[in-house]
CSV table of C-alpha atoms in Angstrom, one decimal:
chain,number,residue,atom,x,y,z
A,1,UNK,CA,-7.5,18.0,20.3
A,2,UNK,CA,-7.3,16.2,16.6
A,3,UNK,CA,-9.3,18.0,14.4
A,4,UNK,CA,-12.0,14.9,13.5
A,5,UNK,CA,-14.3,17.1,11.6
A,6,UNK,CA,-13.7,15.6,8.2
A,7,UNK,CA,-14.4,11.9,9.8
A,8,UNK,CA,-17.5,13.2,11.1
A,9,UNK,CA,-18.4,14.4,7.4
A,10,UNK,CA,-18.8,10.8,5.9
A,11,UNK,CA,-22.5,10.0,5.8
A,12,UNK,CA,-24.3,7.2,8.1
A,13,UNK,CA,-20.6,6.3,9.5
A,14,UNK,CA,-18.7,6.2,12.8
A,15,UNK,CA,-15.2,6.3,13.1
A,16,UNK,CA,-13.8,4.0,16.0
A,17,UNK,CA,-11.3,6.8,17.6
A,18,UNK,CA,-9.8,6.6,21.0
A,19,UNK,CA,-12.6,8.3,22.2
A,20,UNK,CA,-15.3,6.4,21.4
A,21,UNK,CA,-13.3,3.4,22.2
A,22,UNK,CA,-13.0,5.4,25.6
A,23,UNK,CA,-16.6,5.7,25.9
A,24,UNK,CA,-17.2,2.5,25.0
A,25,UNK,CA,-14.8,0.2,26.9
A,26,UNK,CA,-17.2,-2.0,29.2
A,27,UNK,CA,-19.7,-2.2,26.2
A,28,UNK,CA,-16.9,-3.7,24.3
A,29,UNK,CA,-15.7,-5.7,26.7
A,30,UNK,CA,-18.6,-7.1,28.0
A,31,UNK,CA,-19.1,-8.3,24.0
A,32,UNK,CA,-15.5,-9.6,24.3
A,33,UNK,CA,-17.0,-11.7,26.9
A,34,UNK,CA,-18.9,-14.0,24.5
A,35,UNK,CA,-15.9,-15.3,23.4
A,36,UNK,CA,-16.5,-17.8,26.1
A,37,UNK,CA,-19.4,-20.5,25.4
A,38,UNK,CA,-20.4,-20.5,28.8
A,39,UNK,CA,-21.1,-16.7,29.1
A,40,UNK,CA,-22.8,-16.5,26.0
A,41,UNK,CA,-25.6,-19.1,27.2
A,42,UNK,CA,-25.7,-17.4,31.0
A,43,UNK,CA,-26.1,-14.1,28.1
A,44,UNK,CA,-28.7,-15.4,26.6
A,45,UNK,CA,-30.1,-17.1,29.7
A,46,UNK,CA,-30.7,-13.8,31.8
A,47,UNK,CA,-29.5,-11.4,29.3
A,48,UNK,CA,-30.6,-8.1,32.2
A,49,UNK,CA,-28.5,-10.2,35.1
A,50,UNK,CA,-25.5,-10.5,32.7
A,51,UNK,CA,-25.7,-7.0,31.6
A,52,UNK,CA,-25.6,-5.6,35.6
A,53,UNK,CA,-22.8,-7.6,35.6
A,54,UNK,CA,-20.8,-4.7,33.9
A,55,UNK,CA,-19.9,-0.7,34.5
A,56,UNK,CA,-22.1,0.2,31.5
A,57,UNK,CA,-24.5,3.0,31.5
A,58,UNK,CA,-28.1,2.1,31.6
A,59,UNK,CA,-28.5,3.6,27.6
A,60,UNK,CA,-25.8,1.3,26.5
A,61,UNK,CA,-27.7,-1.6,28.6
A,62,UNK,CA,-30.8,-1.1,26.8
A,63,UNK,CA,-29.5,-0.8,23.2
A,64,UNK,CA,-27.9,-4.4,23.7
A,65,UNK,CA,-31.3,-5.3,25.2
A,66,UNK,CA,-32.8,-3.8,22.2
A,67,UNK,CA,-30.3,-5.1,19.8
A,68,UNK,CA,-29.8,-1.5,18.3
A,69,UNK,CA,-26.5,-1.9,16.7
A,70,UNK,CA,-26.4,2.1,15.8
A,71,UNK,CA,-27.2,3.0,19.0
A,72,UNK,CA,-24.3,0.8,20.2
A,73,UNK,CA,-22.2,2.3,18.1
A,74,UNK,CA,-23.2,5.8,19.1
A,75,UNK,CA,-22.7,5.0,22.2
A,76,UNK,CA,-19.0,3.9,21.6
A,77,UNK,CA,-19.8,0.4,20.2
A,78,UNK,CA,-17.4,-1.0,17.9
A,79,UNK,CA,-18.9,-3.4,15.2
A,80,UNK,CA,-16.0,-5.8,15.6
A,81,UNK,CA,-16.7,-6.5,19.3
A,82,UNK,CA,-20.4,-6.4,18.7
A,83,UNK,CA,-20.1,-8.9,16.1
A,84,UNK,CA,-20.1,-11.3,19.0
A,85,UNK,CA,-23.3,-10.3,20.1
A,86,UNK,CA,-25.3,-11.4,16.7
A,87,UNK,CA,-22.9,-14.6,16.7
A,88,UNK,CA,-24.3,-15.1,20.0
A,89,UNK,CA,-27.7,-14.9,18.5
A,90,UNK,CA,-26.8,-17.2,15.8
A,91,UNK,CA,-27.0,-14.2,13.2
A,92,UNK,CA,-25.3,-13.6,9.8
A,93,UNK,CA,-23.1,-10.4,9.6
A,94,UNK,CA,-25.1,-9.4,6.5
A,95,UNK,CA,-28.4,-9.6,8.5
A,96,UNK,CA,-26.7,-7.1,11.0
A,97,UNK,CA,-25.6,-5.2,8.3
A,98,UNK,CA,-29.0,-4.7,7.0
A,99,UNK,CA,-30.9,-3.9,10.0
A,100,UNK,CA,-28.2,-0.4,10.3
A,101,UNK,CA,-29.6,0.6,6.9
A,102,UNK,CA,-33.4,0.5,7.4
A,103,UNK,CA,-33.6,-2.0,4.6
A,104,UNK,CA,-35.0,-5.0,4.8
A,105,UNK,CA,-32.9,-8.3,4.8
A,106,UNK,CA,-33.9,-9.0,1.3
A,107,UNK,CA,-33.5,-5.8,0.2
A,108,UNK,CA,-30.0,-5.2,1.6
A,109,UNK,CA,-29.0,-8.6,0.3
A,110,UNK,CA,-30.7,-7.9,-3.2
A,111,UNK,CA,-28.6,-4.5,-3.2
A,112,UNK,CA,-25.1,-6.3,-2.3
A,113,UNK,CA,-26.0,-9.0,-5.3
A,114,UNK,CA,-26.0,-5.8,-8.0
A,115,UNK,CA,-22.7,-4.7,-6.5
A,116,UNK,CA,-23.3,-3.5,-3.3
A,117,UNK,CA,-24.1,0.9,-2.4
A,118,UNK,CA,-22.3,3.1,-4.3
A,119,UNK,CA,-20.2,5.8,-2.5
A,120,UNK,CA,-21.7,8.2,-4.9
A,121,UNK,CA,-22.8,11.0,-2.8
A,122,UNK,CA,-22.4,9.1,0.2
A,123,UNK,CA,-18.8,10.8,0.2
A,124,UNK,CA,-19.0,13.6,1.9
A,125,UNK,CA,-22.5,15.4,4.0
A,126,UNK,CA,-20.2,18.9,3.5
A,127,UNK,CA,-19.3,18.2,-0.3
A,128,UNK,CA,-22.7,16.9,-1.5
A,129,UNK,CA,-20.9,14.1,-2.8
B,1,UNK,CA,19.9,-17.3,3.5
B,2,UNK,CA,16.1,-16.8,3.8
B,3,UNK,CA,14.6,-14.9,0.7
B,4,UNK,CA,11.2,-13.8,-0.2
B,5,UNK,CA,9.9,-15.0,-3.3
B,6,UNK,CA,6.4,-14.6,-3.9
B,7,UNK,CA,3.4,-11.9,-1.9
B,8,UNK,CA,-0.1,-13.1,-2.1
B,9,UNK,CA,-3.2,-10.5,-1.3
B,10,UNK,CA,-6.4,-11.6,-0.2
B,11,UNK,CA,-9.9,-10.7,1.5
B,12,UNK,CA,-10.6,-11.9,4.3
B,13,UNK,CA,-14.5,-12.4,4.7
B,14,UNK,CA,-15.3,-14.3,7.9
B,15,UNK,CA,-18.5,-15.9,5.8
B,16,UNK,CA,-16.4,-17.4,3.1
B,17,UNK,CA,-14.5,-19.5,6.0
B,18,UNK,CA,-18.6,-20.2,7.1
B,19,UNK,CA,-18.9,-21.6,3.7
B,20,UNK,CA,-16.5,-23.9,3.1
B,21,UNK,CA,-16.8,-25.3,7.1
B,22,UNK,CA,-20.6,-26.0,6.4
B,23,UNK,CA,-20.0,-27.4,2.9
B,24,UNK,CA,-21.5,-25.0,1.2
B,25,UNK,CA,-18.5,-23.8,-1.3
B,26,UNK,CA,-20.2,-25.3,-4.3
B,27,UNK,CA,-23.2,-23.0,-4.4
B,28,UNK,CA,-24.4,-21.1,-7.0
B,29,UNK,CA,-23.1,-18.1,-4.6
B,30,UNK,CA,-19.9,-19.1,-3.3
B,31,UNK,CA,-18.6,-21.4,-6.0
B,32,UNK,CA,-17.5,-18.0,-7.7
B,33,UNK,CA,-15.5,-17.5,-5.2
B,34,UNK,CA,-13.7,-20.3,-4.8
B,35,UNK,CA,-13.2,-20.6,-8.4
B,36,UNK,CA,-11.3,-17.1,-8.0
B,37,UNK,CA,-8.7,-19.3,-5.5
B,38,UNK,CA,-8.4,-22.0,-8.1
B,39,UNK,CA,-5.1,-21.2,-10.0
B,40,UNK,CA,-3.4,-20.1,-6.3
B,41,UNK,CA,-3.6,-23.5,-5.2
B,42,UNK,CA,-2.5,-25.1,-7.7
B,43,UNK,CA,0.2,-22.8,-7.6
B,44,UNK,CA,1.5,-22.9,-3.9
B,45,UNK,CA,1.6,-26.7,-4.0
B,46,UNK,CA,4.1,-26.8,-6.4
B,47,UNK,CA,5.9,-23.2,-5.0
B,48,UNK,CA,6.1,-24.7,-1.1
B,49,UNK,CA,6.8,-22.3,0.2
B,50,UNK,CA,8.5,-22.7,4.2
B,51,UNK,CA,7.5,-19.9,6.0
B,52,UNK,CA,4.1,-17.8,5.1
B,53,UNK,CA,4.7,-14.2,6.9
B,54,UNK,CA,1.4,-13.2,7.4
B,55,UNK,CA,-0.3,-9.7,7.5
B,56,UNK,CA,-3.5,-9.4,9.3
B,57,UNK,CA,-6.2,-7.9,11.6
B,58,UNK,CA,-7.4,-9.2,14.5
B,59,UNK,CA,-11.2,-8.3,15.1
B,60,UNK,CA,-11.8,-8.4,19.1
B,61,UNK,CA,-10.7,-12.3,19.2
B,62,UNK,CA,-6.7,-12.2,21.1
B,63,UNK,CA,-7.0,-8.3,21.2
B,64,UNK,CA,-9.7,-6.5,23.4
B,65,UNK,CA,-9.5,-2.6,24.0
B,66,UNK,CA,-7.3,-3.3,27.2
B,67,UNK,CA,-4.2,-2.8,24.8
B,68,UNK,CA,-4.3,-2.0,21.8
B,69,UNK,CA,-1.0,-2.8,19.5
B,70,UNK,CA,-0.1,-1.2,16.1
B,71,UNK,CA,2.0,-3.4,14.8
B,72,UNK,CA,2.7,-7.2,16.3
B,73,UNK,CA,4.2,-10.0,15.8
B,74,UNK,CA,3.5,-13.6,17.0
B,75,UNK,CA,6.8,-15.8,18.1
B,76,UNK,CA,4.8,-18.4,19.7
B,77,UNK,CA,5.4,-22.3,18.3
B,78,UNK,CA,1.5,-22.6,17.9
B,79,UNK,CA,-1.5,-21.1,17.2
B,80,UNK,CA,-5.1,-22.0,18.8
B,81,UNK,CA,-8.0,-21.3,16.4
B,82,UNK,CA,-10.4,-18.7,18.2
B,83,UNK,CA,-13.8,-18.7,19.4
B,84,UNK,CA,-15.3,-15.9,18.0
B,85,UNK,CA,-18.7,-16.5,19.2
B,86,UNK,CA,-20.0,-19.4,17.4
B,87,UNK,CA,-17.4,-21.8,18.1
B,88,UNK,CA,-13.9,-22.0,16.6
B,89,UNK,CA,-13.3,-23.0,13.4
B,90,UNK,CA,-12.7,-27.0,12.3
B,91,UNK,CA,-9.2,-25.9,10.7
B,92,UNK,CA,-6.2,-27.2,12.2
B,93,UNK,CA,-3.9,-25.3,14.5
B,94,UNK,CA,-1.7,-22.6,12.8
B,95,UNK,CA,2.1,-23.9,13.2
B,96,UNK,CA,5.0,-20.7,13.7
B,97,UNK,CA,8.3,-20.1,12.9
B,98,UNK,CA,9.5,-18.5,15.9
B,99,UNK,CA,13.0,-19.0,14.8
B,100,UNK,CA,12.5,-16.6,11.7
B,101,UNK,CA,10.1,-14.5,13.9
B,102,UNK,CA,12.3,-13.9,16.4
B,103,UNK,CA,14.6,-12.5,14.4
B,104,UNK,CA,12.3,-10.6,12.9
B,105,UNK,CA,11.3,-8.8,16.0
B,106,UNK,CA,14.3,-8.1,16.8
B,107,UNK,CA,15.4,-6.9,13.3
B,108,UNK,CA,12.3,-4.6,12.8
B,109,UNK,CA,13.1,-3.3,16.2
B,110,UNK,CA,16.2,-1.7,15.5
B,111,UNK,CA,15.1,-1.0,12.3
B,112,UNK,CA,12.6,1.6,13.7
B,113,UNK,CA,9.5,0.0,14.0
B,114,UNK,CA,8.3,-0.8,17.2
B,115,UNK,CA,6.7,-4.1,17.4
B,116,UNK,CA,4.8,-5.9,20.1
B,117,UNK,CA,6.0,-9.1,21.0
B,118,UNK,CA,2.8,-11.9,21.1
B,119,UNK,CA,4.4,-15.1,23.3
B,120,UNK,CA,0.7,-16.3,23.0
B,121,UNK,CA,-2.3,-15.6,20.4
B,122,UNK,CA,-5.6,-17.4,19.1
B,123,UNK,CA,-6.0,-16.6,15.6
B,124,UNK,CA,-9.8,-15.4,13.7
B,125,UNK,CA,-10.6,-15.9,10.6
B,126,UNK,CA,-8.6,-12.9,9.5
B,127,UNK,CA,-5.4,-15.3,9.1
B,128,UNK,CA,-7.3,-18.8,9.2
B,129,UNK,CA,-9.7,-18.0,6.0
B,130,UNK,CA,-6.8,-16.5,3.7
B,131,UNK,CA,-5.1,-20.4,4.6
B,132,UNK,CA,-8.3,-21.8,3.6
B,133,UNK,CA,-8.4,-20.0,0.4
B,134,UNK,CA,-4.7,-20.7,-0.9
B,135,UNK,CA,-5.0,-24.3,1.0
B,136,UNK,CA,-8.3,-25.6,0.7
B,137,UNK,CA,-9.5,-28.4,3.2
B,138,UNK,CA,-6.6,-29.8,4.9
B,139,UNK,CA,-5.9,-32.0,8.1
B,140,UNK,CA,-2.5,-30.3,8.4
B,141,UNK,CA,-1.0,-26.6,7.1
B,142,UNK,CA,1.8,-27.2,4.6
B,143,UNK,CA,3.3,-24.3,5.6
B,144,UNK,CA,4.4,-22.2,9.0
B,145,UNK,CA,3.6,-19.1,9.8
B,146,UNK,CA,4.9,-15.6,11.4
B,147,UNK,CA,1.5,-13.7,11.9
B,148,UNK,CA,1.9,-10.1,11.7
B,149,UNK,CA,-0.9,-8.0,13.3
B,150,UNK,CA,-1.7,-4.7,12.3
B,151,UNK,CA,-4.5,-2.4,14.2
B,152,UNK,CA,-7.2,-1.3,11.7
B,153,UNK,CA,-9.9,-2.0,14.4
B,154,UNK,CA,-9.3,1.5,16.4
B,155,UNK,CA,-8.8,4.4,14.4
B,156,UNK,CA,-6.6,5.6,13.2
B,157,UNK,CA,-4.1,2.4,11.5
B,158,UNK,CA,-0.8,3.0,10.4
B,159,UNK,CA,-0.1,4.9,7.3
B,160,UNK,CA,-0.3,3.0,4.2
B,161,UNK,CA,3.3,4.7,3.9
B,162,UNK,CA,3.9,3.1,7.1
B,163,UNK,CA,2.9,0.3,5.7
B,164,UNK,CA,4.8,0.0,3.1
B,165,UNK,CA,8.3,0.9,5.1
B,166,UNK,CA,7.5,-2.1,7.3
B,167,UNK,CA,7.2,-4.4,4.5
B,168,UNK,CA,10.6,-3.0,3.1
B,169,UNK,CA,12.1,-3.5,6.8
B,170,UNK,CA,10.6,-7.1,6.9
B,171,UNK,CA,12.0,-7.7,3.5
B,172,UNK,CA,15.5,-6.4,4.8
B,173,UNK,CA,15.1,-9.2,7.7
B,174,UNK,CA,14.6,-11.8,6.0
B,175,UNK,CA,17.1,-11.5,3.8
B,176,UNK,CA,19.4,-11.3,6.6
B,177,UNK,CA,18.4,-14.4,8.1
B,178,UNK,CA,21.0,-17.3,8.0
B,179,UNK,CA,18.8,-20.1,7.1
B,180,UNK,CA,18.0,-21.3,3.6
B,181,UNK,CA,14.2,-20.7,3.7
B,182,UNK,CA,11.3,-19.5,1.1
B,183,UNK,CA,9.3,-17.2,2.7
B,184,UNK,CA,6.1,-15.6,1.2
B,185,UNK,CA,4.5,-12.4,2.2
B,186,UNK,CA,1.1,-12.2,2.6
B,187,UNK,CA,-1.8,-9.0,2.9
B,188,UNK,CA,-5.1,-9.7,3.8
B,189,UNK,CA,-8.3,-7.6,4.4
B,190,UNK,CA,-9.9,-5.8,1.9
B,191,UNK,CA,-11.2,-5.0,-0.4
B,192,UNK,CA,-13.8,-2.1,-0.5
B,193,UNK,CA,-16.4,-2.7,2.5
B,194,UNK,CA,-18.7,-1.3,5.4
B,195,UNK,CA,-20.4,-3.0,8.1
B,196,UNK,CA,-21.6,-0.3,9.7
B,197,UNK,CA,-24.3,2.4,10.3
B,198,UNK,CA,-26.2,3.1,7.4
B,199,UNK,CA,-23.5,3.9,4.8
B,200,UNK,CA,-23.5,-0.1,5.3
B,201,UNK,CA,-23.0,-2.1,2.3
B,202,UNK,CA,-20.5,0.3,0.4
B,203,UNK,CA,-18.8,-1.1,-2.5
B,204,UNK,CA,-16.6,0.5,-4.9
B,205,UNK,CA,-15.2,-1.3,-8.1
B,206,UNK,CA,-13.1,1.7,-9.9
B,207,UNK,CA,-11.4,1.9,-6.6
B,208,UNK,CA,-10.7,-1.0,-6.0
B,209,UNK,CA,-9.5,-2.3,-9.5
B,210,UNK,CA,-7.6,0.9,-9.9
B,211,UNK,CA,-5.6,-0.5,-6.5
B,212,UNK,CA,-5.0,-3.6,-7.6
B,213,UNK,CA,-3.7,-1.9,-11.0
B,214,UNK,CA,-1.3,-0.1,-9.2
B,215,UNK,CA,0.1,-3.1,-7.2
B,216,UNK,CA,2.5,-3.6,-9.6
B,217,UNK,CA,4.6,-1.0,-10.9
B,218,UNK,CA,5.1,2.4,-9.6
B,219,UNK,CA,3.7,2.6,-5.7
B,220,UNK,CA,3.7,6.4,-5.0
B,221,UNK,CA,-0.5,6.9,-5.7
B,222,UNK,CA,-1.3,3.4,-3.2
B,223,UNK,CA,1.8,5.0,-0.6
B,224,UNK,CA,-0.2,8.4,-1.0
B,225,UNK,CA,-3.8,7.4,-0.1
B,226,UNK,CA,-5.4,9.1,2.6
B,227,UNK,CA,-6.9,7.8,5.6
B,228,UNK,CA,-10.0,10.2,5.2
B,229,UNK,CA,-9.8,9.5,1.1
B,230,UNK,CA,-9.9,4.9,2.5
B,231,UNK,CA,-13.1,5.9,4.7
B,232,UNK,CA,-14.4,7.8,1.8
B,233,UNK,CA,-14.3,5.4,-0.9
B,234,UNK,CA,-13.5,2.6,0.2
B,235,UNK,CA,-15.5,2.3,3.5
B,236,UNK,CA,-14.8,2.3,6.9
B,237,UNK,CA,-13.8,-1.1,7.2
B,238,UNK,CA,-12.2,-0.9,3.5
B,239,UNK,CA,-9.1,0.9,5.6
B,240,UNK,CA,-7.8,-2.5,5.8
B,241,UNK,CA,-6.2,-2.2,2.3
B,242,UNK,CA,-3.1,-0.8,4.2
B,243,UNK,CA,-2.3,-4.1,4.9
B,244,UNK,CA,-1.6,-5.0,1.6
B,245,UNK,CA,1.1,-2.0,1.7
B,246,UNK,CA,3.1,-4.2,3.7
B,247,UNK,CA,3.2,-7.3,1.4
B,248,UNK,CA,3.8,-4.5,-1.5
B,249,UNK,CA,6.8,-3.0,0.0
B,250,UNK,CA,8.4,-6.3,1.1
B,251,UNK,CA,8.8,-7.6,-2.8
B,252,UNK,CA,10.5,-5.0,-4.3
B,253,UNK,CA,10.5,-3.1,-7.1
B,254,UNK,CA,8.6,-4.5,-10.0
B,255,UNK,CA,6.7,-7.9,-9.5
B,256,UNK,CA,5.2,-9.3,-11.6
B,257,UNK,CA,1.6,-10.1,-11.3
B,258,UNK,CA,0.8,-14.1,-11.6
B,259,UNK,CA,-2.9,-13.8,-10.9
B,260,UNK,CA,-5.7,-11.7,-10.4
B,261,UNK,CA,-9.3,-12.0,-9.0
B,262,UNK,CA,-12.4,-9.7,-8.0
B,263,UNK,CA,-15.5,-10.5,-7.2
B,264,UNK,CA,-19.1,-8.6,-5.7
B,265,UNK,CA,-20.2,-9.5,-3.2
B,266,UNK,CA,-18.7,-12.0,-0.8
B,267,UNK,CA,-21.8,-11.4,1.9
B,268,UNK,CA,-21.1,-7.0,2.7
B,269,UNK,CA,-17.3,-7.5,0.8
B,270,UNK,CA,-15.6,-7.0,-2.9
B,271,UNK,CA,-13.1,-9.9,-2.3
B,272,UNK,CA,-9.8,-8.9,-4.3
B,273,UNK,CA,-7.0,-11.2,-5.0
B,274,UNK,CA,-3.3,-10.9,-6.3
B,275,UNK,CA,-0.4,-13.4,-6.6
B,276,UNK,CA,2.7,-11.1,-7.2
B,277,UNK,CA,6.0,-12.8,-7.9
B,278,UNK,CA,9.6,-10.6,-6.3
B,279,UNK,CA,11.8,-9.6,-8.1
B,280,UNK,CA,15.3,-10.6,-8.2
């Protein structure tokens, strides 16, 4: 086994390994899915029908369903594939960057205008830096 | 014979492509950034340069997680825009060089690095926006292309010392290929970013403006960087500066930089830009 313990050190970040990617096949390929027009309307038609459609466990159903991109990505989401999803819905990728922080649109957007987070102490949870 | 003669380095922000396709460049938020790309298109009109080989990431548009290359390269004649959820962009098609890329694959190949061969691809905005920033609005690219793929999508990528070999292999290559062509390198992706989890938003300036510093010059501290040390500082998407390795180690020793540009924020991105001239 690779020793991953220093990517799971970085704080409020997921590392896309083989693993997850693993874990998260069907979830990222039924978001690869809305390449196609047509199956992103039947998508947002019957979202529930669409989702059966695909070998996805029930938690990863419902965190499309909720539209809670962390929990995607716990559950082996990458934020590439679901980029499609909040294309899908017609949203920016700074909104869905702002609703994995707990900030408000305005406030994450605010926040990128004066240069965006700093990495300090957002480096390391083992560090404290 | 073909030669390089020029590496260009440039983010790759799928909103800046949004901007300019729904007009809305001139705004007192983009304009900035467009008027970073001013001086480079001036400059590659009168360069023209024939073949563009260019490095980039696809993000879940011609690659899903059914295969999952490292390094490929695209020897089709064409290539389709993609649908990336919102429609393809209204840029034209991208136009190869499977000639030179041919050659390439097969070069690279027995030169150690073990390419995937693409016959077919749709391209994202990872390779169409860097040919809207050096070209602007156009009916028709003046230029063809050999897209390179790199995977930065699954972790972990290549080395940036990988990296950087290719771009000396790819440089080899060229040089060995029998027509009289100029061929620029390009790297895209970049610069310091995250678009995930709540670490989103990550920017980090002295990083990144001590990596463009050391695009010229001496290349042992960019060959040295770290995978864990890119996620760390840079952000977990910022991993894509490795591509920029590869345009690095395909000019040589000691280019010479023709222009630089940075600028916060391009929607969650520090965009970072570098012409870089070969040396002889």
């Amino acid at each position: 086994m690779p020793d991953n313990s220093d990517l799971d050190d970085i704080p409020g970040t997921t590392v896309f390994t083989a693993a997850l990617s693993h874990q998260g096949f069907h979830l990222n390929q039924f978001c690869m899915s809305l390449k196609d027009p047509q199956n992103r309307s039947r998508f947002l038609r019957g979202t529930r029908a669409y989702l059966d459609e695909w070998p996805m466990t029930e938690q990863q159903k419902q965190a499309v369903i909720n539209r809670d991109y962390n929990a995607m990505i716990a559950l082996g989401g990458n934020i590439y594939f679901l980029a499609k999803i909040f294309a899908t819905d017609g949203q920016s990728f700074q909104t869905a960057a702002a609703s994995m922080t707990g900030m408000t649109v305005e406030e994450y957007a605010a926040m990128m205008l004066h240069g965006g987070r700093s990495p300090e102490g957002l480096r390391s949870i083992r560090e404290g830096r | 014979m073909a030669r390089i003669t020029a590496g260009v380095t440039t983010s790759h922000v799928p909103a800046i492509g949004a901007a300019l396709d729904l007009d809305n460049d001139t705004t007192e938020y983009w304009a900035p950034v467009f008027a970073g790309y001013k001086w480079s298109q001036e400059w590659i009109a009168e360069e023209r340069p024939d073949v563009v080989i260019l490095v980039f990431n696809d993000h879940a548009s011609a690659f899903s997680l059914e295969m999952i290359p490292t390094f490929a390269i695209g020897c089709a004649d064409e290539f389709p825009i993609a649908d990336e959820g919102f429609g393809p962009r209204p840029v034209p098609t991208v136009l190869g060089h499977p000639g030179l890329a041919c050659h390439l694959a097969q070069s690279l190949i027995l030169d150690e690095f073990d390419m995937t061969v693409i016959n077919q691809m749709a391209v994202d905005h990872g390779l169409s926006v860097p040919m809207s920033l050096m070209f602007g609005r156009t009916d028709a690219w003046p230029v063809r292309v050999v897209p390179i793929a790199v995977n930065v999508v699954q972790f972990p990528p290549p080395t940036g010392e990988r990296c950087f070999k290719l771009g000396q292999a790819i440089r080899r290559a060229v040089q060995s290929y029998p027509e009289d062509l100029s061929v620029q390198v390009w790297g895209t992706g970049g610069m310091s970013h995250q678009l995930q989890g709540p670490r989103a938003g990550l920017i980090n300036q002295p990083f990144d403006n001590a990596f463009l510093d050391h695009m010229t010059g001496d290349t042992s501290y960019l060959r040295s960087i770290s995978h864990i040390e890119y996620l760390r500082e840079a952000g977990s998407e910022g991993i894509e500066l490795v591509m920029w390795l590869v345009m690095r180690g395909a000019l040589g020793e000691n280019p010479i930089e023709l222009q630089r540009f940075y600028h916060v924020p391009a929607s969650n991105t520090a965009v970072g830009h570098l012409v870089l001239t070969a040396s002889k």
